[in-house]
mmCIF file of C-alpha atoms in Angstrom:
data_model
loop_
_atom_site.group_PDB
_atom_site.id
_atom_site.type_symbol
_atom_site.label_atom_id
_atom_site.label_comp_id
_atom_site.label_asym_id
_atom_site.label_seq_id
_atom_site.Cartn_x
_atom_site.Cartn_y
_atom_site.Cartn_z
ATOM 1 C CA ASP A 6 84.524 -153.480 141.390
ATOM 2 C CA GLN A 7 86.045 -156.774 142.455
ATOM 3 C CA GLN A 8 85.813 -156.661 146.295
ATOM 4 C CA VAL A 9 87.213 -160.252 146.742
ATOM 5 C CA LYS A 10 90.146 -161.204 144.623
ATOM 6 C CA GLN A 11 91.982 -164.543 144.095
ATOM 7 C CA ASN A 12 95.023 -163.509 141.963
ATOM 8 C CA SER A 13 96.260 -167.009 141.244
ATOM 9 C CA PRO A 14 93.911 -168.805 138.663
ATOM 10 C CA SER A 15 95.762 -172.092 139.301
ATOM 11 C CA LEU A 16 97.969 -173.894 141.540
ATOM 12 C CA SER A 17 99.832 -177.197 141.212
ATOM 13 C CA VAL A 18 101.278 -179.172 144.118
ATOM 14 C CA GLN A 19 102.652 -182.611 144.777
ATOM 15 C CA GLU A 20 100.618 -185.127 146.807
ATOM 16 C CA GLY A 21 101.547 -184.862 150.531
ATOM 17 C CA ARG A 22 102.939 -181.370 150.258
ATOM 18 C CA ILE A 23 101.156 -178.165 151.523
ATOM 19 C CA SER A 24 98.655 -176.314 149.347
ATOM 20 C CA ILE A 25 98.359 -172.494 150.015
ATOM 21 C CA LEU A 26 95.486 -170.671 148.440
ATOM 22 C CA ASN A 27 95.386 -166.832 148.769
ATOM 23 C CA CYS A 28 92.572 -164.307 148.825
ATOM 24 C CA ASP A 29 92.604 -160.521 149.150
ATOM 25 C CA TYR A 30 89.575 -158.228 149.940
ATOM 26 C CA THR A 31 89.071 -154.551 149.789
ATOM 27 C CA ASN A 32 85.948 -153.910 151.830
ATOM 28 C CA SER A 33 86.800 -153.344 155.547
ATOM 29 C CA MET A 34 83.195 -153.971 156.425
ATOM 30 C CA PHE A 35 83.601 -157.653 155.730
ATOM 31 C CA ASP A 36 83.441 -159.569 158.947
ATOM 32 C CA TYR A 37 82.962 -163.151 158.010
ATOM 33 C CA PHE A 38 84.903 -165.224 155.490
ATOM 34 C CA LEU A 39 84.358 -168.734 153.954
ATOM 35 C CA TRP A 40 86.104 -171.066 151.659
ATOM 36 C CA TYR A 41 84.108 -173.311 149.217
ATOM 37 C CA LYS A 42 85.359 -176.192 147.145
ATOM 38 C CA LYS A 43 83.800 -176.971 143.716
ATOM 39 C CA TYR A 44 84.111 -179.951 141.483
ATOM 40 C CA PRO A 45 83.036 -179.754 137.772
ATOM 41 C CA ALA A 46 79.260 -179.913 137.202
ATOM 42 C CA GLU A 47 78.552 -179.642 140.935
ATOM 43 C CA GLY A 48 77.587 -176.871 143.250
ATOM 44 C CA PRO A 49 80.020 -175.293 145.684
ATOM 45 C CA THR A 50 80.590 -177.215 148.959
ATOM 46 C CA PHE A 51 81.420 -175.385 152.183
ATOM 47 C CA LEU A 52 84.818 -176.106 153.535
ATOM 48 C CA ILE A 53 85.755 -173.833 156.415
ATOM 49 C CA SER A 54 84.930 -170.262 157.638
ATOM 50 C CA ILE A 55 86.412 -167.781 159.983
ATOM 51 C CA SER A 56 84.997 -164.644 161.772
ATOM 52 C CA SER A 57 86.892 -161.338 161.761
ATOM 53 C CA ILE A 58 87.374 -161.592 165.506
ATOM 54 C CA LYS A 59 89.764 -164.561 164.945
ATOM 55 C CA ASP A 60 93.023 -164.779 162.982
ATOM 56 C CA LYS A 61 93.080 -168.593 162.588
ATOM 57 C CA ASN A 62 90.562 -171.484 162.298
ATOM 58 C CA GLU A 63 91.521 -175.133 161.887
ATOM 59 C CA ASP A 64 89.526 -178.103 160.830
ATOM 60 C CA GLY A 65 91.454 -181.316 160.178
ATOM 61 C CA ARG A 66 93.740 -180.805 157.125
ATOM 62 C CA PHE A 67 92.306 -177.340 156.536
ATOM 63 C CA THR A 68 93.340 -174.206 158.219
ATOM 64 C CA VAL A 69 92.201 -170.713 157.386
ATOM 65 C CA PHE A 70 94.355 -167.624 158.324
ATOM 66 C CA LEU A 71 93.042 -164.047 158.393
ATOM 67 C CA ASN A 72 95.313 -160.939 158.326
ATOM 68 C CA LYS A 73 92.856 -157.993 158.845
ATOM 69 C CA SER A 74 95.478 -155.361 158.602
ATOM 70 C CA ALA A 75 96.566 -156.696 155.124
ATOM 71 C CA LYS A 76 92.975 -157.633 154.142
ATOM 72 C CA HIS A 77 94.205 -161.043 153.292
ATOM 73 C CA LEU A 78 93.257 -164.594 154.086
ATOM 74 C CA SER A 79 94.705 -167.913 153.016
ATOM 75 C CA LEU A 80 93.708 -171.529 153.122
ATOM 76 C CA HIS A 81 96.326 -174.114 153.896
ATOM 77 C CA ILE A 82 95.712 -177.801 153.078
ATOM 78 C CA VAL A 83 98.144 -180.204 154.734
ATOM 79 C CA PRO A 84 98.846 -182.770 153.514
ATOM 80 C CA SER A 85 97.395 -182.324 150.075
ATOM 81 C CA GLN A 86 95.616 -185.336 148.467
ATOM 82 C CA PRO A 87 94.669 -185.997 144.802
ATOM 83 C CA GLY A 88 90.951 -185.724 145.947
ATOM 84 C CA ASP A 89 91.557 -182.079 146.868
ATOM 85 C CA SER A 90 91.906 -181.164 143.140
ATOM 86 C CA ALA A 91 89.046 -178.766 142.462
ATOM 87 C CA VAL A 92 88.182 -175.096 142.158
ATOM 88 C CA TYR A 93 88.413 -173.206 145.507
ATOM 89 C CA PHE A 94 86.543 -169.998 146.069
ATOM 90 C CA CYS A 95 86.869 -167.609 148.943
ATOM 91 C CA ALA A 96 83.803 -165.577 149.889
ATOM 92 C CA ALA A 97 83.118 -162.744 152.285
ATOM 93 C CA SER A 98 80.116 -161.224 153.980
ATOM 94 C CA ALA A 99 79.275 -158.062 155.984
ATOM 95 C CA ASP A 100 76.945 -158.737 158.838
ATOM 96 C CA SER A 101 75.333 -155.385 158.626
ATOM 97 C CA SER A 102 72.980 -156.766 155.999
ATOM 98 C CA ASN A 103 72.346 -159.964 157.816
ATOM 99 C CA THR A 104 70.913 -161.511 154.711
ATOM 100 C CA GLY A 105 73.678 -164.057 154.154
ATOM 101 C CA LYS A 106 74.658 -162.534 150.902
ATOM 102 C CA LEU A 107 78.212 -163.579 149.906
ATOM 103 C CA ILE A 108 80.753 -161.902 147.660
ATOM 104 C CA PHE A 109 82.872 -164.542 145.974
ATOM 105 C CA GLY A 110 86.390 -164.401 144.393
ATOM 106 C CA GLN A 111 87.110 -165.648 140.882
ATOM 107 C CA GLY A 112 88.403 -169.062 142.152
ATOM 108 C CA THR A 113 91.756 -170.941 142.107
ATOM 109 C CA THR A 114 92.011 -174.255 140.393
ATOM 110 C CA LEU A 115 94.142 -176.653 142.548
ATOM 111 C CA GLN A 116 95.666 -179.622 140.959
ATOM 112 C CA VAL A 117 97.246 -182.226 143.381
ATOM 113 C CA LYS A 118 99.538 -184.601 141.490
ATOM 114 C CA PRO A 119 100.014 -188.195 142.804
ATOM 115 C CA ASN B 17 67.337 -186.506 152.818
ATOM 116 C CA ALA B 18 67.658 -185.057 149.411
ATOM 117 C CA GLY B 19 69.872 -181.984 148.933
ATOM 118 C CA VAL B 20 68.931 -178.843 147.076
ATOM 119 C CA MET B 21 67.444 -179.872 143.729
ATOM 120 C CA GLN B 22 67.756 -177.821 140.630
ATOM 121 C CA ASN B 23 66.227 -178.557 137.289
ATOM 122 C CA PRO B 24 66.794 -178.744 134.505
ATOM 123 C CA ARG B 25 70.537 -179.412 134.769
ATOM 124 C CA HIS B 26 71.054 -178.095 131.247
ATOM 125 C CA LEU B 27 68.798 -175.678 129.382
ATOM 126 C CA VAL B 28 69.273 -174.466 125.834
ATOM 127 C CA ARG B 29 67.240 -171.510 124.682
ATOM 128 C CA ARG B 30 67.245 -169.439 121.432
ATOM 129 C CA ARG B 31 67.623 -165.696 121.802
ATOM 130 C CA GLY B 32 64.372 -164.043 122.626
ATOM 131 C CA GLN B 33 62.804 -167.084 124.348
ATOM 132 C CA GLU B 34 62.087 -167.365 128.093
ATOM 133 C CA ALA B 35 64.051 -169.553 130.530
ATOM 134 C CA ARG B 36 62.573 -170.877 133.742
ATOM 135 C CA LEU B 37 64.988 -172.388 136.254
ATOM 136 C CA ARG B 38 63.590 -174.362 139.286
ATOM 137 C CA CYS B 39 64.989 -174.848 142.688
ATOM 138 C CA SER B 40 63.575 -177.100 145.412
ATOM 139 C CA PRO B 41 65.241 -176.288 148.785
ATOM 140 C CA MET B 42 66.213 -178.916 151.275
ATOM 141 C CA LYS B 43 63.363 -180.143 153.523
ATOM 142 C CA GLY B 44 62.783 -177.565 156.237
ATOM 143 C CA HIS B 45 64.596 -174.786 154.580
ATOM 144 C CA SER B 46 62.685 -171.729 153.894
ATOM 145 C CA HIS B 47 65.450 -169.409 152.733
ATOM 146 C CA VAL B 48 66.668 -169.503 149.099
ATOM 147 C CA TYR B 49 69.523 -167.710 147.387
ATOM 148 C CA TRP B 50 70.293 -167.559 143.601
ATOM 149 C CA TYR B 51 73.873 -167.042 142.306
ATOM 150 C CA ARG B 52 75.037 -166.696 138.695
ATOM 151 C CA GLN B 53 78.534 -167.868 137.504
ATOM 152 C CA LEU B 54 79.631 -166.532 134.206
ATOM 153 C CA PRO B 55 82.533 -168.238 132.428
ATOM 154 C CA GLU B 56 85.842 -167.851 134.132
ATOM 155 C CA GLU B 57 84.366 -165.827 136.967
ATOM 156 C CA GLY B 58 83.243 -166.375 140.575
ATOM 157 C CA LEU B 59 79.691 -166.714 141.718
ATOM 158 C CA LYS B 60 77.614 -163.419 141.761
ATOM 159 C CA PHE B 61 74.768 -162.962 144.222
ATOM 160 C CA MET B 62 71.398 -162.383 142.434
ATOM 161 C CA VAL B 63 68.578 -162.581 144.923
ATOM 162 C CA TYR B 64 67.595 -163.786 148.429
ATOM 163 C CA LEU B 65 64.009 -164.966 148.990
ATOM 164 C CA GLN B 66 61.991 -166.344 151.843
ATOM 165 C CA LYS B 67 58.665 -167.986 151.439
ATOM 166 C CA GLU B 68 56.460 -165.531 149.468
ATOM 167 C CA ASN B 69 58.907 -162.607 149.976
ATOM 168 C CA ILE B 70 61.815 -161.132 148.160
ATOM 169 C CA ILE B 71 64.313 -159.983 150.783
ATOM 170 C CA ASP B 72 67.264 -158.767 148.852
ATOM 171 C CA GLU B 73 67.267 -158.439 145.024
ATOM 172 C CA SER B 74 70.354 -156.131 144.798
ATOM 173 C CA GLY B 75 72.128 -158.509 142.375
ATOM 174 C CA MET B 76 69.264 -158.989 139.893
ATOM 175 C CA PRO B 77 69.537 -157.221 136.617
ATOM 176 C CA LYS B 78 66.893 -154.437 136.274
ATOM 177 C CA GLU B 79 65.161 -155.882 133.219
ATOM 178 C CA ARG B 80 64.087 -159.308 132.096
ATOM 179 C CA PHE B 81 64.954 -161.142 135.357
ATOM 180 C CA SER B 82 62.572 -162.079 138.123
ATOM 181 C CA ALA B 83 62.381 -164.590 140.948
ATOM 182 C CA GLU B 84 59.688 -165.995 143.178
ATOM 183 C CA PHE B 85 59.462 -168.490 146.003
ATOM 184 C CA PRO B 86 55.762 -169.249 146.448
ATOM 185 C CA LYS B 87 54.131 -170.776 149.523
ATOM 186 C CA GLU B 88 53.891 -174.139 147.856
ATOM 187 C CA GLY B 89 56.403 -175.451 145.212
ATOM 188 C CA PRO B 90 59.886 -174.591 144.150
ATOM 189 C CA SER B 91 61.593 -171.315 143.788
ATOM 190 C CA ILE B 92 61.636 -170.019 140.168
ATOM 191 C CA LEU B 93 64.116 -167.788 138.515
ATOM 192 C CA ARG B 94 62.660 -166.539 135.248
ATOM 193 C CA ILE B 95 64.666 -164.874 132.450
ATOM 194 C CA GLN B 96 62.637 -163.245 129.674
ATOM 195 C CA GLN B 97 63.810 -162.672 126.112
ATOM 196 C CA VAL B 98 67.187 -164.243 126.747
ATOM 197 C CA VAL B 99 70.402 -162.951 125.124
ATOM 198 C CA ARG B 100 73.719 -164.730 124.590
ATOM 199 C CA GLY B 101 75.146 -162.872 127.672
ATOM 200 C CA ASP B 102 72.783 -164.791 129.891
ATOM 201 C CA SER B 103 74.629 -167.978 129.130
ATOM 202 C CA ALA B 104 75.957 -169.115 132.515
ATOM 203 C CA ALA B 105 75.587 -171.484 135.344
ATOM 204 C CA TYR B 106 72.859 -170.605 137.850
ATOM 205 C CA PHE B 107 73.055 -171.937 141.368
ATOM 206 C CA CYS B 108 70.539 -172.027 144.008
ATOM 207 C CA ALA B 109 71.349 -172.486 147.721
ATOM 208 C CA SER B 110 68.983 -172.909 150.670
ATOM 209 C CA SER B 111 69.187 -172.515 154.423
ATOM 210 C CA VAL B 112 67.060 -173.259 157.455
ATOM 211 C CA ASP B 113 67.588 -169.615 158.636
ATOM 212 C CA ARG B 114 69.224 -166.451 157.242
ATOM 213 C CA GLY B 115 73.002 -166.538 157.517
ATOM 214 C CA TYR B 116 75.832 -168.334 155.902
ATOM 215 C CA GLY B 117 75.202 -172.028 156.456
ATOM 216 C CA TYR B 118 73.627 -172.659 153.229
ATOM 217 C CA THR B 119 73.819 -175.699 150.840
ATOM 218 C CA PHE B 120 74.162 -175.259 147.114
ATOM 219 C CA GLY B 121 72.423 -177.286 144.413
ATOM 220 C CA SER B 122 74.272 -178.555 141.387
ATOM 221 C CA GLY B 123 73.246 -175.675 139.263
ATOM 222 C CA THR B 124 71.507 -175.216 135.863
ATOM 223 C CA ARG B 125 73.685 -174.552 132.943
ATOM 224 C CA LEU B 126 71.892 -172.109 130.541
ATOM 225 C CA THR B 127 73.115 -171.898 126.997
ATOM 226 C CA VAL B 128 71.563 -169.252 124.707
ATOM 227 C CA VAL B 129 72.089 -169.885 121.070
#
């Protein structure tokens, strides 16, 4: 039962353009969402998060949008840089457990071409 | 200020052997999480521990897998009688308190031959 889905395994964009990574979820109890970035042979690194009481959170070049009615979130990277090339995971949590347990999507590999 | 340290980085075991994966959390962190990433999949939660306590082990397979986080020393994820399906990357994360602000280690890549 895949509660968090990233339906695009890969995405390729030109340097300077916008990258949009998408994520869908099925569990309406999720109330906190995160994006992680992962380089090969390294652990995931936290990028940005959003609470379910918000619909947008911005941090520099990274913006996360949340559409609760559609159970959909997206990560926008503007402008994209070659160093952004990595695997991006979205993750979700339900506060009811309060253990910090995260449910991850399968990941999307982003390639930013110079 | 060292990050989360996992060792070994790579571990090769024959079927039926035991695998021990170690995780030293960041200084001052007393909460440890273990995740597993199978090939072509996302990370799957395994277990959440505090010092000397298992808080949530809902993601641990029922047999052969165990985890501990003793008062002194690293957290250990132990897999007995490994099978080929255990081949994966195992990531540990730590935090200063329960919640979502945790830091991942670089992982241990287990290969069962």
